[in-house]
Short mmCIF file of C-alpha atoms in Angstrom, two decimals:
data_model
loop_
_atom_site.label_atom_id
_atom_site.label_comp_id
_atom_site.label_asym_id
_atom_site.label_seq_id
_atom_site.Cartn_x
_atom_site.Cartn_y
_atom_site.Cartn_z
CA MET I 1 41.21 115.64 104.86
CA GLU I 2 42.45 112.23 105.98
CA ALA I 3 46.06 113.41 105.70
CA ASP I 4 45.27 116.49 107.83
CA ASP I 5 43.59 114.28 110.48
CA ASP I 6 46.65 111.99 110.62
CA ARG I 7 48.96 115.00 110.92
CA LEU I 8 46.86 116.45 113.80
CA GLN I 9 46.79 113.05 115.53
CA HIS I 10 50.59 112.72 115.30
CA GLU I 11 51.02 116.24 116.64
CA GLU I 12 48.77 115.45 119.64
CA GLU I 13 50.70 112.24 120.38
CA GLY I 14 53.97 114.16 120.17
CA ASP I 15 52.69 116.76 122.61
CA GLU I 16 51.68 114.03 125.08
CA ALA I 17 55.08 112.34 124.82
CA GLU I 18 56.80 115.71 125.31
CA LYS I 19 54.69 116.33 128.45
CA ALA I 20 55.55 112.88 129.78
CA ASN I 21 59.24 113.52 129.14
CA ARG I 22 59.00 116.78 131.03
CA VAL I 23 57.30 115.01 133.96
CA GLY I 24 60.11 112.42 134.07
CA GLU I 25 62.78 115.10 133.81
CA ASN I 26 61.15 117.12 136.59
CA ALA I 27 60.98 114.01 138.81
CA ALA I 28 64.65 113.25 138.17
CA GLU I 29 65.53 116.90 138.84
CA GLU I 30 63.61 116.73 142.13
CA GLY I 31 65.51 113.60 143.15
CA ALA I 32 68.81 115.21 142.21
CA SER I 33 68.10 118.30 144.31
CA ILE I 34 67.23 116.43 147.52
CA ALA I 35 70.77 116.19 148.89
CA GLU I 36 72.02 119.39 147.25
CA ASN I 37 72.64 121.05 150.61
CA GLU I 38 74.33 118.00 152.15
CA ASN I 39 76.80 116.83 149.51
CA GLU I 40 77.77 119.33 146.82
CA ASN I 41 81.04 119.61 144.98
CA GLU I 42 82.41 122.54 142.98
CA ASN I 43 80.21 121.80 139.94
CA GLY I 44 77.02 121.57 142.02
CA ASN I 45 76.50 117.80 141.43
CA VAL I 46 75.42 115.54 144.29
CA LYS I 47 78.27 113.17 145.03
CA VAL I 48 79.33 110.85 147.83
CA ARG I 49 82.88 109.90 148.63
CA LYS I 50 83.48 106.16 148.98
CA ASN I 51 86.01 104.48 151.31
CA GLY I 52 88.53 104.15 148.54
CA GLY I 53 88.49 107.89 147.79
CA GLU I 54 86.55 108.01 144.50
CA GLU I 55 83.26 109.89 144.31
CA ALA I 56 79.90 108.45 143.23
CA ASP I 57 77.20 110.68 141.71
CA LEU I 58 73.82 109.67 143.16
CA GLU I 59 71.98 110.98 140.09
CA LEU I 60 74.22 108.95 137.82
CA PHE I 61 73.75 105.99 140.12
CA SER I 62 69.95 106.17 139.81
CA CYS I 63 70.17 106.61 136.02
CA LEU I 64 72.40 103.56 135.66
CA LEU I 65 70.03 101.42 137.72
CA GLN I 66 67.01 102.59 135.72
CA PRO I 67 68.12 103.42 132.13
CA MET I 68 65.85 105.16 129.61
CA LEU I 69 64.82 102.75 126.86
CA SER I 70 63.17 103.68 123.57
CA ASP I 71 59.91 101.86 124.32
CA SER I 72 59.71 102.71 128.04
CA ASP I 73 57.30 105.07 129.73
CA PRO I 74 59.12 108.35 130.62
CA ASN I 75 56.79 108.97 133.55
CA TYR I 76 57.58 105.57 135.05
CA ILE I 77 61.31 106.04 134.45
CA GLY I 78 61.28 109.41 136.20
CA VAL I 79 59.45 108.09 139.26
CA ARG I 80 61.79 105.09 139.51
CA ARG I 81 64.87 107.29 139.30
CA LEU I 82 63.47 109.58 141.98
CA LEU I 83 62.86 106.66 144.34
CA LEU I 84 66.31 105.16 143.67
CA HIS I 85 67.91 108.54 144.29
CA ARG I 86 66.12 108.95 147.61
CA LYS I 87 67.04 105.42 148.68
CA ALA I 88 70.71 105.94 147.86
CA GLU I 89 70.82 109.24 149.68
CA SER I 90 69.04 107.74 152.70
CA GLY I 91 71.66 104.99 152.91
CA VAL I 92 74.45 107.55 152.75
CA LEU I 93 72.96 109.63 155.54
CA ARG I 94 72.42 106.56 157.71
CA ARG I 95 76.02 105.52 157.32
CA LYS I 96 77.11 109.02 158.25
CA ASP I 97 74.94 108.85 161.37
CA TRP I 98 76.30 105.41 162.29
CA ARG I 99 79.13 105.89 164.78
CA CYS I 100 80.52 102.32 164.94
CA ASN I 101 82.70 102.29 161.83
CA GLY I 102 84.34 99.00 160.90
CA ARG I 103 81.92 96.72 162.76
CA GLY I 104 80.67 94.94 159.65
CA TYR I 105 77.33 94.19 158.10
CA VAL I 106 75.68 92.70 161.20
CA GLY I 107 76.34 95.77 163.31
CA TYR I 108 74.98 98.09 160.59
CA ARG I 109 71.90 95.91 160.20
CA ASN I 110 71.21 96.17 163.92
CA PHE I 111 71.69 99.94 163.71
CA ILE I 112 69.14 100.50 160.97
CA ASN I 113 66.65 98.27 162.84
CA ARG I 114 67.19 100.09 166.13
CA PRO I 115 64.07 100.92 168.21
CA ARG I 116 62.85 104.48 168.36
CA ASN I 117 63.79 104.86 172.03
CA TRP I 118 67.28 103.43 171.48
CA GLU I 119 68.97 106.33 173.29
CA SER I 120 67.25 105.38 176.55
CA LEU I 121 68.69 101.85 176.27
CA LEU I 122 72.32 102.92 176.27
CA ILE I 123 74.52 101.98 179.21
CA GLN I 124 77.79 103.76 179.91
CA SER I 125 80.74 101.43 180.44
CA HIS I 126 84.12 102.12 181.96
CA ALA I 127 87.29 101.86 179.95
CA SER I 128 89.92 99.32 180.93
CA THR I 129 93.66 99.08 180.59
CA PRO I 130 95.75 96.77 178.41
CA SER I 131 96.84 93.47 179.87
CA GLN I 132 100.15 91.68 180.00
CA SER I 133 99.24 88.13 179.05
CA GLY I 134 95.57 87.77 178.15
CA ARG I 135 94.76 90.55 175.68
CA TRP I 136 92.35 93.08 177.11
CA VAL I 137 89.48 94.48 175.10
CA SER I 138 88.43 97.92 176.18
CA SER I 139 84.73 98.43 176.78
CA PRO I 140 82.95 99.62 173.65
CA ALA I 141 81.04 102.83 173.15
CA PRO I 142 77.60 103.36 174.73
CA LEU I 143 76.02 101.96 171.57
CA SER I 144 77.30 98.50 172.54
CA LEU I 145 74.05 97.51 174.21
CA LEU I 146 72.17 98.27 171.02
CA PHE I 147 74.50 96.40 168.69
CA GLU I 148 75.03 93.46 171.07
CA VAL I 149 78.13 91.40 170.31
CA GLU I 150 76.99 90.18 166.93
CA SER I 151 79.13 92.92 165.45
CA TRP I 152 82.29 91.98 167.33
CA ASN I 153 85.17 90.53 165.39
CA SER I 154 88.31 89.85 167.38
CA SER I 155 90.72 90.36 164.49
CA ARG I 156 89.28 93.81 163.94
CA ASP I 157 88.82 94.97 167.52
CA LEU I 158 91.95 93.60 169.17
CA PRO I 159 95.28 95.30 168.61
CA GLY I 160 98.04 93.02 167.48
CA SER I 161 95.83 90.15 166.42
CA ASN I 162 97.37 88.25 163.57
CA GLN I 163 94.68 85.64 163.14
CA ALA I 164 91.45 86.28 161.28
CA ARG I 165 88.49 85.14 163.32
CA ALA I 166 85.46 85.59 161.15
CA SER I 167 81.89 85.39 162.45
CA PHE I 168 79.69 82.79 160.83
CA SER I 169 75.93 82.69 160.59
CA SER I 170 74.03 80.05 162.54
CA THR I 171 72.68 76.82 161.16
CA ALA I 172 69.01 76.16 160.57
CA SER I 173 68.55 74.15 163.73
CA ASP I 174 70.51 76.43 166.07
CA GLY I 175 69.66 79.82 164.60
CA ASP I 176 66.09 79.56 163.34
CA ARG I 177 64.91 80.33 166.87
CA PHE I 178 67.01 83.48 167.07
CA ILE I 179 65.26 86.68 168.12
CA ARG I 180 64.64 89.23 165.38
CA PRO I 181 66.92 92.28 165.52
CA SER I 182 63.94 94.65 165.47
CA ARG I 183 62.73 93.38 168.82
CA LYS I 184 63.69 95.22 171.97
CA VAL I 185 66.91 93.90 173.50
CA GLU I 186 66.18 92.54 176.96
CA PRO I 187 68.99 93.22 179.44
CA ALA I 188 68.92 89.75 181.01
CA TYR I 189 71.09 88.27 178.27
CA SER I 190 72.82 91.39 176.92
CA PHE I 191 76.61 91.58 176.67
CA VAL I 192 78.86 94.58 176.19
CA GLY I 193 81.50 92.56 174.32
CA MET I 194 84.74 90.74 175.01
CA HIS I 195 86.48 91.27 178.32
CA CYS I 196 89.74 89.50 177.43
CA ILE I 197 91.15 86.74 175.23
CA PHE I 198 93.65 83.96 175.98
CA ASP I 199 95.11 82.47 172.82
CA GLN I 200 98.40 80.93 174.00
CA CYS I 201 97.11 77.40 173.41
CA LYS I 202 97.62 76.04 169.88
CA VAL I 203 95.31 73.01 170.14
CA SER I 204 91.68 72.49 171.04
CA VAL I 205 90.60 73.70 174.50
CA THR I 206 88.26 70.93 175.63
CA VAL I 207 87.08 72.18 179.02
CA VAL I 208 86.99 75.58 180.74
CA LYS I 209 85.88 76.43 184.31
CA PHE I 210 85.94 79.22 186.84
CA GLY I 211 87.10 78.59 190.39
CA HIS I 212 84.71 77.53 193.15
CA MET I 213 82.64 80.60 194.12
CA SER I 214 85.19 82.72 192.28
CA SER I 215 84.65 85.61 189.90
CA ASP I 216 88.15 85.92 188.44
CA LEU I 217 90.00 82.57 188.77
CA LEU I 218 89.79 80.67 185.47
CA ALA I 219 91.34 77.42 184.24
CA TYR I 220 91.14 75.53 180.97
CA GLY I 221 92.38 72.14 179.77
CA ALA I 222 93.55 71.34 176.26
CA ALA I 223 93.87 68.40 173.90
CA ASP I 224 97.68 68.28 174.36
CA GLY I 225 97.31 67.54 178.09
CA SER I 226 98.17 71.01 179.35
CA LEU I 227 96.19 72.78 182.07
CA THR I 228 96.34 76.57 182.27
CA VAL I 229 95.33 78.62 185.31
CA CYS I 230 94.76 82.34 184.85
CA THR I 231 93.00 85.34 186.30
CA VAL I 232 90.55 87.59 184.45
CA SER I 233 90.79 90.45 186.94
CA ASN I 234 92.55 93.73 186.20
CA PRO I 235 94.81 92.92 184.36
CA PRO I 236 94.08 89.39 183.02
CA GLU I 237 97.13 87.12 182.96
CA VAL I 238 98.23 83.48 183.08
CA ILE I 239 99.16 82.38 186.60
CA LYS I 240 100.41 78.82 186.10
CA GLN I 241 100.93 76.39 183.24
CA LEU I 242 100.45 72.82 184.50
CA THR I 243 101.93 70.06 182.33
CA GLY I 244 102.00 66.33 183.01
CA HIS I 245 99.18 64.65 181.12
CA SER I 246 100.22 63.04 177.85
CA LYS I 247 96.77 63.12 176.23
CA GLU I 248 93.62 65.24 176.14
CA ILE I 249 92.23 66.58 179.41
CA THR I 250 88.59 65.54 179.63
CA ASP I 251 87.58 67.25 182.88
CA PHE I 252 88.90 68.94 186.01
CA ASP I 253 87.51 70.36 189.25
CA PHE I 254 88.57 72.86 191.91
CA THR I 255 88.57 72.20 195.64
CA SER I 256 86.27 74.39 197.70
CA ASN I 257 89.17 76.69 198.68
CA ASN I 258 90.55 76.83 195.10
CA GLN I 259 93.94 75.66 196.34
CA TYR I 260 94.04 72.40 194.36
CA ILE I 261 92.82 71.10 191.00
CA ALA I 262 92.11 67.48 190.14
CA SER I 263 92.14 66.62 186.43
CA SER I 264 91.17 63.55 184.39
CA SER I 265 92.58 62.59 181.01
CA LEU I 266 92.46 60.12 178.17
CA ASP I 267 95.95 58.96 179.25
CA LYS I 268 94.16 56.88 181.95
CA THR I 269 95.44 59.00 184.85
CA VAL I 270 94.05 61.41 187.41
CA ARG I 271 96.39 64.16 188.59
CA VAL I 272 96.13 66.46 191.58
CA TRP I 273 97.78 69.87 191.26
CA ASP I 274 98.88 72.49 193.76
CA ILE I 275 97.95 75.77 192.05
CA SER I 276 100.18 78.08 194.08
CA LYS I 277 103.29 75.93 193.52
CA GLY I 278 102.34 74.87 190.00
CA ILE I 279 103.30 71.23 190.56
CA CYS I 280 101.58 67.83 190.43
CA ILE I 281 101.42 66.40 193.94
CA ARG I 282 99.69 63.10 193.16
CA VAL I 283 99.04 60.76 190.22
CA ILE I 284 96.31 58.10 190.26
CA TYR I 285 96.69 55.47 187.55
CA GLY I 286 93.65 53.76 186.04
CA MET I 287 92.93 50.97 183.58
CA SER I 288 90.93 53.03 181.08
CA SER I 289 90.31 56.59 179.94
CA GLN I 290 89.10 58.90 182.71
CA TRP I 291 86.14 60.96 181.47
CA CYS I 292 84.83 63.07 184.37
CA ILE I 293 85.87 64.11 187.87
CA ARG I 294 84.26 65.91 190.84
CA PHE I 295 85.14 66.79 194.43
CA HIS I 296 82.53 66.05 197.06
CA PRO I 297 80.80 69.40 197.82
CA VAL I 298 80.79 68.81 201.60
CA ASN I 299 83.80 66.55 202.19
CA ASN I 300 86.58 67.53 199.77
CA ASN I 301 88.56 64.47 200.85
CA PHE I 302 86.34 62.40 198.53
CA LEU I 303 87.18 62.54 194.83
CA SER I 304 84.79 60.82 192.40
CA VAL I 305 85.96 59.79 188.92
CA GLY I 306 84.00 58.27 186.03
CA ASN I 307 85.86 56.23 183.42
CA ALA I 308 85.44 54.33 180.18
CA ASN I 309 85.34 51.04 182.09
CA LYS I 310 81.73 51.81 183.20
CA GLU I 311 82.92 52.61 186.73
CA ILE I 312 82.58 55.41 189.24
CA ASN I 313 85.56 55.32 191.60
CA VAL I 314 85.75 57.25 194.87
CA TYR I 315 89.31 58.08 195.97
CA ASN I 316 90.75 59.48 199.17
CA PHE I 317 92.14 62.84 198.14
CA SER I 318 94.79 62.85 200.86
CA THR I 319 96.24 59.42 200.13
CA GLY I 320 95.09 58.69 196.56
CA ARG I 321 93.75 55.28 197.59
CA PRO I 322 90.40 53.97 196.27
CA ILE I 323 87.54 53.89 198.76
CA HIS I 324 84.61 52.50 196.79
CA LYS I 325 83.40 51.92 193.24
CA ILE I 326 80.20 51.09 191.40
CA VAL I 327 79.69 49.68 187.90
CA LEU I 328 77.05 51.16 185.55
CA GLY I 329 75.68 50.10 182.16
CA ASP I 330 78.14 51.99 179.95
CA GLU I 331 81.16 54.26 180.15
CA VAL I 332 80.59 57.20 182.50
CA THR I 333 81.05 60.39 180.46
CA ALA I 334 79.67 63.15 182.75
CA MET I 335 78.70 63.65 186.39
CA ASP I 336 77.66 66.19 189.00
CA TYR I 337 76.76 66.22 192.70
CA ASP I 338 73.66 67.64 194.29
CA HIS I 339 74.14 70.41 196.87
CA SER I 340 74.16 67.99 199.82
CA GLY I 341 76.65 65.54 198.32
CA GLN I 342 74.31 62.62 198.94
CA LEU I 343 73.45 62.12 195.25
CA ILE I 344 75.63 61.80 192.15
CA PHE I 345 74.00 62.26 188.73
CA CYS I 346 75.94 60.41 186.03
CA GLY I 347 75.57 60.32 182.26
CA ASP I 348 76.83 57.40 180.19
CA GLY I 349 77.79 56.70 176.60
CA GLN I 350 74.26 55.54 175.67
CA GLY I 351 72.48 58.71 176.78
CA CYS I 352 71.16 57.34 180.09
CA ILE I 353 71.32 59.26 183.37
CA TYR I 354 71.93 57.40 186.62
CA THR I 355 71.19 58.59 190.14
CA VAL I 356 73.73 57.18 192.60
CA SER I 357 73.42 57.59 196.36
CA MET I 358 76.58 58.29 198.35
CA ASP I 359 77.33 58.12 202.04
CA SER I 360 79.12 61.36 202.89
CA ARG I 361 80.92 59.75 205.85
CA THR I 362 82.18 56.49 204.36
CA GLY I 363 82.11 57.21 200.62
CA SER I 364 80.08 54.09 199.78
CA LEU I 365 77.94 54.16 196.63
CA SER I 366 74.58 52.59 195.72
CA ARG I 367 72.57 52.96 192.53
CA SER I 368 69.09 54.46 192.96
CA HIS I 369 67.48 55.25 189.58
CA ARG I 370 68.16 55.18 185.87
CA ASN I 371 66.57 57.52 183.34
CA ARG I 372 66.60 55.79 179.96
CA ASN I 373 67.19 57.57 176.69
CA GLY I 374 64.00 57.27 174.65
CA SER I 375 65.69 58.03 171.34
CA LYS I 376 66.58 55.24 168.96
CA ARG I 377 69.99 56.78 168.33
CA LYS I 378 72.13 56.42 171.43
CA SER I 379 74.44 59.36 171.96
CA PRO I 380 76.90 59.95 174.82
CA ILE I 381 76.06 62.60 177.38
CA THR I 382 78.58 65.45 177.46
CA VAL I 383 77.15 67.56 180.30
CA VAL I 384 75.25 66.83 183.51
CA GLN I 385 74.66 69.91 185.67
CA TYR I 386 72.65 70.20 188.88
CA ARG I 387 70.97 73.38 190.16
CA THR I 388 69.36 73.78 193.55
CA PHE I 389 66.29 75.76 192.49
CA SER I 390 64.32 76.65 189.39
CA LEU I 391 61.23 78.82 188.98
CA LEU I 392 59.99 76.48 186.29
CA ALA I 393 60.18 73.34 188.43
CA ARG I 394 59.78 75.06 191.83
CA GLY I 395 62.66 72.94 193.11
CA PRO I 396 66.00 71.39 192.12
CA VAL I 397 66.63 70.70 188.43
CA LEU I 398 69.16 68.88 186.26
CA LEU I 399 70.43 69.80 182.79
CA SER I 400 71.82 67.19 180.43
CA CYS I 401 73.34 67.62 176.99
CA THR I 402 74.13 64.86 174.52
CA GLN I 403 76.53 64.86 171.60
CA ASP I 404 73.67 64.58 169.10
CA GLY I 405 72.42 68.04 170.18
CA SER I 406 69.65 67.15 172.66
CA LEU I 407 69.21 69.45 175.65
CA SER I 408 67.02 67.97 178.42
CA PHE I 409 65.78 69.76 181.53
CA PHE I 410 64.65 67.55 184.45
CA SER I 411 63.07 68.29 187.80
CA VAL I 412 64.63 66.37 190.69
CA ALA I 413 62.20 64.87 193.19
CA SER I 414 63.20 65.59 196.78
CA GLU I 415 60.89 63.05 198.42
CA VAL I 416 62.12 60.21 196.17
CA LYS I 417 65.91 60.26 196.12
CA GLY I 418 67.04 61.68 192.81
CA TYR I 419 64.02 60.67 190.72
CA LEU I 420 64.04 62.67 187.47
CA THR I 421 61.02 64.02 185.60
CA LEU I 422 61.52 65.56 182.17
CA ARG I 423 60.16 69.11 182.13
CA CYS I 424 61.25 70.32 178.69
CA SER I 425 63.76 69.52 175.97
CA LEU I 426 65.34 71.16 172.97
CA LYS I 427 66.74 69.51 169.86
CA LEU I 428 69.72 71.22 168.25
CA THR I 429 72.06 70.35 165.40
CA PRO I 430 74.05 67.13 166.00
CA ARG I 431 77.59 67.79 167.13
CA VAL I 432 80.90 66.35 166.02
CA HIS I 433 82.77 67.64 169.09
CA ARG I 434 81.90 67.11 172.75
CA ILE I 435 80.24 70.52 173.03
CA HIS I 436 79.21 71.70 176.49
CA ALA I 437 76.22 73.65 177.79
CA SER I 438 75.41 75.37 181.06
CA VAL I 439 72.44 76.73 182.95
CA CYS I 440 72.28 80.45 183.80
CA PRO I 441 71.28 80.42 187.48
CA LEU I 442 71.05 84.15 188.22
CA LEU I 443 69.40 85.00 184.91
CA SER I 444 66.83 82.26 185.40
CA LEU I 445 65.82 83.67 188.78
CA GLU I 446 64.56 86.83 187.03
CA LYS I 447 62.39 85.11 184.44
CA GLY I 448 62.57 82.28 181.94
CA GLU I 449 64.86 79.26 182.01
CA TYR I 450 68.10 80.21 180.31
CA ILE I 451 70.64 77.81 178.84
CA VAL I 452 73.91 78.78 177.15
CA ALA I 453 75.61 76.34 174.76
CA GLY I 454 78.43 76.20 172.25
CA SER I 455 77.94 75.25 168.64
CA GLU I 456 79.72 73.83 165.62
CA ASP I 457 79.16 77.09 163.70
CA SER I 458 81.53 79.00 166.06
CA ASN I 459 78.76 80.87 167.90
CA VAL I 460 77.63 80.87 171.53
CA TYR I 461 73.85 80.57 171.81
CA PHE I 462 71.43 81.48 174.61
CA TYR I 463 68.14 79.62 174.83
CA ASP I 464 65.05 80.29 176.92
CA LEU I 465 63.35 76.93 177.40
CA THR I 466 60.09 78.57 178.48
CA ARG I 467 59.50 80.17 175.08
CA PRO I 468 57.35 78.14 172.71
CA ARG I 469 58.81 80.04 169.73
CA HIS I 470 62.07 81.91 169.11
CA THR I 471 63.80 79.85 171.80
CA CYS I 472 67.19 81.34 170.94
CA VAL I 473 67.32 84.78 172.53
CA ASN I 474 70.91 85.82 171.84
CA LYS I 475 74.19 84.69 170.32
CA LEU I 476 77.80 85.76 170.74
CA GLN I 477 80.09 85.88 167.72
CA GLY I 478 83.86 86.04 167.88
CA HIS I 479 85.23 82.51 167.58
CA SER I 480 86.48 81.15 164.29
CA SER I 481 86.00 77.43 165.03
CA PRO I 482 83.51 75.21 166.92
CA VAL I 483 82.83 76.42 170.47
CA ILE I 484 83.35 73.51 172.87
CA GLY I 485 83.67 74.74 176.47
CA ILE I 486 81.24 77.04 178.33
CA ALA I 487 81.48 78.33 181.91
CA TRP I 488 80.00 81.10 184.07
CA ASN I 489 81.86 82.75 186.91
CA TYR I 490 80.33 82.94 190.38
CA GLY I 491 78.86 86.43 189.95
CA GLU I 492 77.61 85.52 186.47
CA ASN I 493 79.00 88.75 185.02
CA PHE I 494 81.64 86.87 183.00
CA LEU I 495 81.11 84.01 180.56
CA ALA I 496 84.09 82.01 179.29
CA SER I 497 83.98 80.07 176.02
CA SER I 498 86.67 77.96 174.35
CA ASP I 499 87.00 76.66 170.80
CA SER I 500 88.79 73.95 168.85
CA ASP I 501 91.54 76.37 167.73
CA GLY I 502 92.71 76.96 171.30
CA THR I 503 91.14 80.38 171.87
CA VAL I 504 89.42 81.24 175.16
CA ILE I 505 87.19 84.33 175.14
CA VAL I 506 85.81 85.89 178.32
CA TRP I 507 82.61 87.82 177.61
CA LYS I 508 81.36 90.62 179.85
CA ARG I 509 77.64 90.77 180.59
CA ALA I 510 75.93 94.14 180.65
CA LYS I 511 75.01 95.53 184.04
CA THR I 512 71.26 95.76 184.55
CA THR I 513 69.32 98.17 186.71
CA SER I 514 66.11 97.12 188.38
#
């Protein structure tokens, strides 16, 4: 009797195992039949063709990822294989639906995280023609607004490019505030990609600027002392190549009519250039490195220069003779005028900002205020930029950027000449290069307080200083080395960025409709 009971018990266990095996086989068969109508070869097996040409069987793929072991549960194995099969097929169908082939992982990631109403976000863009000097990048497909420019890679998208410019991910300090891809892309800081690229320079491009109230005149200075003037209009091309400095160009400025350029350099000279003729018409020799230079906004006959000898010198533009000078606490590394030309805001090598009053008729200077750097580590200021109005401050504001990665946003008191009050600040990754930043005037009039800055990780970042979290709202990828120079054009539809490899990229902002 005991033997018969054992035999019946074994038979019952065998029946249960056989049922479980059938359940697993049925589940696997269900997973294998899901894509039968989509991908079927001559033998009736579900297969997908890879880029290299060989075919991959999705059923085999799921079986390899979840093998059948002797002590495993057949029901569990069948369910796992079914889920793996569905996931593999879903990925295949998504890649088939994705119409931006060759954009890379970042573009595909943005595609699979696209919002449900992504079709209503698309903006048609007009195609452009190839250029002669600066290489032209034709406007991408309508999906460009969805993918942003994270998926752009210049070596892949530009014909004839022989240099690999890979896109790198951001650092913890610069990128941890970046907006999540699943969020809706706001048009205020959306770009449709690269407009054109200038890569004739073989050394670091240290400063880049658009002409005064100009949308297409662009110039950039390099570490070898060369100054290049070009146009980004249709087609983009180099206009003049200005050579004369023997060392790195630290700064330059256009006159109000964009007829002349004044440049400063580490070779201790200031040069004035006639753009149309492409010649140097005047050289002003100094005793130390010249760090920054600005024309007076009202009287272009005044040229102010800050140097490493702690001085601000005012020169007569017509004669080149010095008019007045003032000595500050440390070398003057950055400067900018207010809109009236009565105040000069200067940054020094210790991170302090000085407000200097100037007589617009005589050119005489007098020091008004000094804003001390509260940090223990003193870092030179690389950018000082004045703006006439801000929604955040309800008045004029000043942006400063230091080499240790500190962005500071000040309100400028109108009743007390040039008195600065810190409104907000942002701490980024310390920089090795003298990386620049810029305000976004037109974008900031809509909402927020936007700042664009270069970075050591080869990306261009956009920050909204009014956001308590996720301050970084966008980034542009395309450079292969640290991004140093940043400049907006007058219409703020083009953004120029330069890197330490000598590449200048002009980005095109997406048109927005109110």
